[in-house]
PDB file of C-alpha atoms in Angstrom:
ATOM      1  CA  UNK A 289     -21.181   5.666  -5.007  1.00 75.00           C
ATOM      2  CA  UNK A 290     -21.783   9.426  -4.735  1.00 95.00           C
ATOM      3  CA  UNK A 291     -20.614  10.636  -1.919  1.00 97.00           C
ATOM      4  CA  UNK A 292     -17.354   9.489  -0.173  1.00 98.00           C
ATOM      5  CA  UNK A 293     -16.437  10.250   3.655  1.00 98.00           C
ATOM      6  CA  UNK A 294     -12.907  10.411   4.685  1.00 98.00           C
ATOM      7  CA  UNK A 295     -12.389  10.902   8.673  1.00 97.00           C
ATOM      8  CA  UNK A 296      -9.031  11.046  10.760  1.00 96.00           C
ATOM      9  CA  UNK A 297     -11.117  11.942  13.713  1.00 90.00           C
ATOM     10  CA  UNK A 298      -9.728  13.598  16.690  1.00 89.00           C
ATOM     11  CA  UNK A 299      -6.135  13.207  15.311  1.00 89.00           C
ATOM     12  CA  UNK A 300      -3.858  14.152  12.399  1.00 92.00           C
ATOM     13  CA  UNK A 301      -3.044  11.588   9.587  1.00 95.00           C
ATOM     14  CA  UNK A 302      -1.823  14.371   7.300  1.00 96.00           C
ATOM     15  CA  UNK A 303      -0.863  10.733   4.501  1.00 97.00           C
ATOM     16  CA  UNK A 304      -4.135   9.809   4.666  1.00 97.00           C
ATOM     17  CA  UNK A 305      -5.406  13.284   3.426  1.00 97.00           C
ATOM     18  CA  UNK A 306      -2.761  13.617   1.066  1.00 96.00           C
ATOM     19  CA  UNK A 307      -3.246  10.288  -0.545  1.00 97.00           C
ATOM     20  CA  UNK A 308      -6.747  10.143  -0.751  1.00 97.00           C
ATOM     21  CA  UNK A 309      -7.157  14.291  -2.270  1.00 94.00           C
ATOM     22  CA  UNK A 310      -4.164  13.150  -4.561  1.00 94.00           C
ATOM     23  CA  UNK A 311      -4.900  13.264  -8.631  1.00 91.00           C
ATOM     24  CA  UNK A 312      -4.981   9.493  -8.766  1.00 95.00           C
ATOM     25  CA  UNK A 313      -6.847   9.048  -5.862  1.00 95.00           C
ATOM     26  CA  UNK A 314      -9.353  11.375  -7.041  1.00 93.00           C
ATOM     27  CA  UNK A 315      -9.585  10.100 -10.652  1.00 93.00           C
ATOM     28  CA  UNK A 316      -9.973   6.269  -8.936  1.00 96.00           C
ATOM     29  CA  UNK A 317     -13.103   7.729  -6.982  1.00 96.00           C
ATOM     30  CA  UNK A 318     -14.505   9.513  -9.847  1.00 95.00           C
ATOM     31  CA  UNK A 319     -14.601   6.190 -12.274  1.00 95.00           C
ATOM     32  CA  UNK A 320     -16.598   4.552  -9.615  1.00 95.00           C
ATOM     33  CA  UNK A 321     -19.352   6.966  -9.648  1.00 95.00           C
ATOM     34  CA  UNK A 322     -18.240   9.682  -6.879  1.00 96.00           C
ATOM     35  CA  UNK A 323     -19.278  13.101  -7.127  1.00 95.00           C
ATOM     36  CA  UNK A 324     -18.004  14.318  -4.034  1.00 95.00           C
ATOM     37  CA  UNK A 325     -15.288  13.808  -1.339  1.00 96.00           C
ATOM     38  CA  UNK A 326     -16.148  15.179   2.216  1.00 96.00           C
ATOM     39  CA  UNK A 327     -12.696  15.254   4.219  1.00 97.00           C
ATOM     40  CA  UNK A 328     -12.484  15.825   7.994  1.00 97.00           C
ATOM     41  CA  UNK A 329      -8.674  16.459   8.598  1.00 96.00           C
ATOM     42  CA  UNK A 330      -9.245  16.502  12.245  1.00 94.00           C
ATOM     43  CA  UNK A 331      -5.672  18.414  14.131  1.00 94.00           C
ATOM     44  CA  UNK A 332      -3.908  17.933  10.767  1.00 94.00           C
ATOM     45  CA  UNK A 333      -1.622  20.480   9.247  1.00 93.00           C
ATOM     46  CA  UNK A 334      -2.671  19.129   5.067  1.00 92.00           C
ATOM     47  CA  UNK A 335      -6.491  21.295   4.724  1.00 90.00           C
ATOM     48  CA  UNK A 336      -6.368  20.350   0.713  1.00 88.00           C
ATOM     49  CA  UNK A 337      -8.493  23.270  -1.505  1.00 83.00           C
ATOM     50  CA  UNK A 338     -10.535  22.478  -4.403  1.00 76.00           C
ATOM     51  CA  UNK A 339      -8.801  22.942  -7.195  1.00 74.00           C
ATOM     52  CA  UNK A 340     -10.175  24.509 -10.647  1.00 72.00           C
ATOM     53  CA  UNK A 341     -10.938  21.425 -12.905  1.00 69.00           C
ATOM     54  CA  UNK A 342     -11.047  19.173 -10.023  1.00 73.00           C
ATOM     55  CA  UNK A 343     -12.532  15.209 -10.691  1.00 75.00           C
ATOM     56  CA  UNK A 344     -14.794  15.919  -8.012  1.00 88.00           C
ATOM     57  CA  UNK A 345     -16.386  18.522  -5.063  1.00 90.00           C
ATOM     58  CA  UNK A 346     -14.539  18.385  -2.199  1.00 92.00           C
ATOM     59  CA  UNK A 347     -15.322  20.186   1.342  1.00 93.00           C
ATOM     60  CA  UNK A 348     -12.860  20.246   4.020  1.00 94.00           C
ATOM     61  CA  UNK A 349     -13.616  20.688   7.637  1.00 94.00           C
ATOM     62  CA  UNK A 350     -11.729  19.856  10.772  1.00 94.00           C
ATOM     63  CA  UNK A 351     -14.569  18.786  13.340  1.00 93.00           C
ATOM     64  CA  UNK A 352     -18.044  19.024  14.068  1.00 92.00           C
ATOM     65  CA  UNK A 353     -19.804  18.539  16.917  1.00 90.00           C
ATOM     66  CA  UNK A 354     -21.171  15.445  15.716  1.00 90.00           C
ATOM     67  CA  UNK A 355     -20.463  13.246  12.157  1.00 93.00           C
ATOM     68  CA  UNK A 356     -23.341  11.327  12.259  1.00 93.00           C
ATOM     69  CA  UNK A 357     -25.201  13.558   9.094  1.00 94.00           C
ATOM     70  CA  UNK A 358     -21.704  12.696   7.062  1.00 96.00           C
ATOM     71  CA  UNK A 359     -21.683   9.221   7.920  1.00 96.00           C
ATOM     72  CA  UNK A 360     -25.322   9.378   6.471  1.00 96.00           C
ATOM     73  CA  UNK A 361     -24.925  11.355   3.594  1.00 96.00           C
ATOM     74  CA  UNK A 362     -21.640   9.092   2.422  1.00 97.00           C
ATOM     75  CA  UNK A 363     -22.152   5.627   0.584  1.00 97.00           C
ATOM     76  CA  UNK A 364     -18.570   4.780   1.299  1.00 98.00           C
ATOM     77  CA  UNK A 365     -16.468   5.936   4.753  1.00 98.00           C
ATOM     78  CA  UNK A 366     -12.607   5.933   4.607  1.00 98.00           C
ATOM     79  CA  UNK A 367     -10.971   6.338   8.262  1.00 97.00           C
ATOM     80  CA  UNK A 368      -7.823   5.737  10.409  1.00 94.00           C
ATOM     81  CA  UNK A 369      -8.534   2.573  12.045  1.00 91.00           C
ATOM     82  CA  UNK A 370      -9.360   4.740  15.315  1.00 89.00           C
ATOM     83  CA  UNK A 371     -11.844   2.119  17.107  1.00 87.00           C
ATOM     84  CA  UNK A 372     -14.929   5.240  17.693  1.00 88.00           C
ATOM     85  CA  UNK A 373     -14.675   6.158  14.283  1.00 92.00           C
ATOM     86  CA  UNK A 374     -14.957   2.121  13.206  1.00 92.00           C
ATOM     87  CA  UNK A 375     -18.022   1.726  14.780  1.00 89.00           C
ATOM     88  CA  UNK A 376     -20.076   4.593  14.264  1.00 92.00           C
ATOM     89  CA  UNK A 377     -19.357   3.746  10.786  1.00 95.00           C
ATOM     90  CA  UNK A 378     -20.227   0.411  10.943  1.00 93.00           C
ATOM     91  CA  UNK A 379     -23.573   1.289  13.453  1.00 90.00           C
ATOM     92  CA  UNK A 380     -24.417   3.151  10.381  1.00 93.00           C
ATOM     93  CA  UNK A 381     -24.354   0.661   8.332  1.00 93.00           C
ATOM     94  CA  UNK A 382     -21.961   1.951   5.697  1.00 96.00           C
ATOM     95  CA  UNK A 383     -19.068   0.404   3.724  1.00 97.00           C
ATOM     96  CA  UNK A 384     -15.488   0.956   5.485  1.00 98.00           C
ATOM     97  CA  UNK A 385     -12.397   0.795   4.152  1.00 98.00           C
ATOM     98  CA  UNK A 386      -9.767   1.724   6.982  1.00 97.00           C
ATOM     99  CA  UNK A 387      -6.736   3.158   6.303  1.00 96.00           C
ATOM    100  CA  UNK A 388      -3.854   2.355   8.561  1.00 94.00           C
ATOM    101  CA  UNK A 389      -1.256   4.798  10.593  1.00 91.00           C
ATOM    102  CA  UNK A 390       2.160   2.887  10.358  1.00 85.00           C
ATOM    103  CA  UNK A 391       3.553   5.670  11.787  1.00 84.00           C
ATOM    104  CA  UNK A 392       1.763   4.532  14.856  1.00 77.00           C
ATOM    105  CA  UNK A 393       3.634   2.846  17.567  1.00 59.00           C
ATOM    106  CA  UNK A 394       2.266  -0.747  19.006  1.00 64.00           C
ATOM    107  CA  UNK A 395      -0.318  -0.431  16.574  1.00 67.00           C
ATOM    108  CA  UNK A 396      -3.489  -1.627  17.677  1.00 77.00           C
ATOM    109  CA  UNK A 397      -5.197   0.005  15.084  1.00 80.00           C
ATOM    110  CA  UNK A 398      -3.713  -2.719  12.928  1.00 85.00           C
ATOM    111  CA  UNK A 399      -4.913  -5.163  14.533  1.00 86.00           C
ATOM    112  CA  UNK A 400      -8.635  -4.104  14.662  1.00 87.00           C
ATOM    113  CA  UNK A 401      -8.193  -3.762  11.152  1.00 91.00           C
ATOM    114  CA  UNK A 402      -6.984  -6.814  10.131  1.00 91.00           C
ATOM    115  CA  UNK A 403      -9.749  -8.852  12.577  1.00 89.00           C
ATOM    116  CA  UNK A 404     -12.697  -6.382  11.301  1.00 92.00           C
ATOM    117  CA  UNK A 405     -11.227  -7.372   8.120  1.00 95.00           C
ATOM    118  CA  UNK A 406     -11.282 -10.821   8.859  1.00 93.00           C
ATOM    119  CA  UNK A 407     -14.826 -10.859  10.023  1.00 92.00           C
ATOM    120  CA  UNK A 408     -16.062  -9.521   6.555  1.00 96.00           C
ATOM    121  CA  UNK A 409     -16.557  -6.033   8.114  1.00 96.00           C
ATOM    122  CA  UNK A 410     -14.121  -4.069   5.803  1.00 97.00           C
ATOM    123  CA  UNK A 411     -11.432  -3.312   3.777  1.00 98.00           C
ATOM    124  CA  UNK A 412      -7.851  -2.188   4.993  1.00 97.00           C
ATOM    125  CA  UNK A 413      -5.105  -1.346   3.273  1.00 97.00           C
ATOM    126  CA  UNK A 414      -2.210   1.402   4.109  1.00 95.00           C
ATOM    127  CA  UNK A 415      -1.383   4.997   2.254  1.00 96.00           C
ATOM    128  CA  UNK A 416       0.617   3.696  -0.299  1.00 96.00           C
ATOM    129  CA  UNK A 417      -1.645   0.743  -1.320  1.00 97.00           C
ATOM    130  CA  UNK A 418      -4.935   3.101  -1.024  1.00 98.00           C
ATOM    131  CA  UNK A 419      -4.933   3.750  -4.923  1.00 98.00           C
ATOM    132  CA  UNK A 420      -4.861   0.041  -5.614  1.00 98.00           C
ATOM    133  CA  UNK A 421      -7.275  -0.970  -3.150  1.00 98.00           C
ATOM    134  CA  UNK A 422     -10.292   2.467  -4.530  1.00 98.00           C
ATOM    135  CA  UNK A 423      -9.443   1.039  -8.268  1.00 97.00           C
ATOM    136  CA  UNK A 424      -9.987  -3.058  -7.126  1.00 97.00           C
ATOM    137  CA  UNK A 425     -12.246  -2.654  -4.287  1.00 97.00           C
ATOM    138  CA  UNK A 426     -15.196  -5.138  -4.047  1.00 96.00           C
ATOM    139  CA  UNK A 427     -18.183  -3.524  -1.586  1.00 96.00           C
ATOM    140  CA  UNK A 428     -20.039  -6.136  -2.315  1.00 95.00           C
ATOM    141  CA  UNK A 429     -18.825  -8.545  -0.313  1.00 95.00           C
ATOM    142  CA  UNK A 430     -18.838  -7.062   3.542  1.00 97.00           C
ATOM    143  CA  UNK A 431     -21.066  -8.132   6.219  1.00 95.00           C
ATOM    144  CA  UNK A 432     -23.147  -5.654   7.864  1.00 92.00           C
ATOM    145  CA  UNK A 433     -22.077  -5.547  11.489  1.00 87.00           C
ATOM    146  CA  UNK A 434     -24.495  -6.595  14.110  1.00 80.00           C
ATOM    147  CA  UNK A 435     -26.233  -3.249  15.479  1.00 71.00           C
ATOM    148  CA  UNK A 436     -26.530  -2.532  19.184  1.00 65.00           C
ATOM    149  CA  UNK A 437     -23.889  -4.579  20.527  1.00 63.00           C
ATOM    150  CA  UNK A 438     -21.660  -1.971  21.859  1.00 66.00           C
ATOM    151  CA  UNK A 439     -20.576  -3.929  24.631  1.00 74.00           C
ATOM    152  CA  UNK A 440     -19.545  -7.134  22.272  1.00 69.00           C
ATOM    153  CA  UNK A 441     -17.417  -4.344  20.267  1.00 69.00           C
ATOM    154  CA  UNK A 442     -16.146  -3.367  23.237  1.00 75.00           C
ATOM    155  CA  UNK A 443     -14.765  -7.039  24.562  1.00 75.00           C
ATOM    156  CA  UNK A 444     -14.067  -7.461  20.794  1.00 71.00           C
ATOM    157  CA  UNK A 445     -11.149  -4.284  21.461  1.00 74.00           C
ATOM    158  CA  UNK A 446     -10.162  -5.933  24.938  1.00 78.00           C
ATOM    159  CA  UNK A 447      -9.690  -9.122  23.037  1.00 75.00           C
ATOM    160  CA  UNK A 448      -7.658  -7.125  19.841  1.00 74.00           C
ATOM    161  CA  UNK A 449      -5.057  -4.925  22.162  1.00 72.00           C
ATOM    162  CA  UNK A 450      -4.219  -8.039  24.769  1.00 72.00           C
ATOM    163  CA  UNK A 451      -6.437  -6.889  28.010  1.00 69.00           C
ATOM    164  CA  UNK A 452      -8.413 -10.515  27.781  1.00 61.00           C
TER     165      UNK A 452
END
């Protein structure tokens, strides 16, 4: 694991970025092989700077037209559990460990996580567990998700946030 993707896409989830560019974080990322940590920090207000000594690179950006040459370039993707950035992850065919908003209210997000999760798609776990989870994490054992289907994904949501 080389490269590692973090994405908040269009929004700000100023804990994820502080927990995942946090010393322990880092360190947890670095004894599993990572060299680098890409971080988009979408509206945020956290735009962490590589710091002198650092466990690993890390490039910040806020958006880009498109994240498809990230999503390529990483061998593991760590997002909010924002349902666009879920699937082009998972039509990429990259490992996902989602990171869930609690600050969110009604939180659907939650529950795509936890039925992704159930369907051996990814991991999930919260800001405060995200430590844990990089240091215990098992990539091995996720499903690749069945490519094309965008429509089956999208009845899969209806079903998740109650419209069904």
């Amino acid at each position: 694991m080389k490269s590692v993707f973090v994405t908040v896409g269009t929004t700000s989830f100023d804990e994820l970025i502080a927990a995942v560019s946090s010393p322990p974080a880092m360190r947890a990322l670095r004894s599993r092989g990572c060299e680098r940590l890409v971080l988009q920090i979408g509206r945020g207000a956290l735009e962490p700077a590589p710091r002198r000594g650092a466990a690993l690179a890390l490039d910040v950006f806020r958006f880009k037209e498109s994240l498809a040459e990230e999503l390529r370039r990483a061998d593991l993707v760590i997002s909010h559990a924002g349902a666009g950035s879920c699937l082009e992850t998972l039509e990429e065919g990259k490992p996902l460990l989602v990171v869930i908003n609690e600050k969110l209210m009604d939180n659907h997000q939650l529950e795509l996580a936890k039925q992704l999760h159930r369907d051996g798609h990814v991991l999930y776990c919260n800001c405060s567990t995200l430590v844990e989870t990089l240091q215990s994490m098992d990539l091995s054992t996720l499903k690749p998700f069945p490519p094309g289907q965008p429509e089956k994904f999208a009845l899969f949501l209806d079903k998740v946030v109650g419209f069904e």
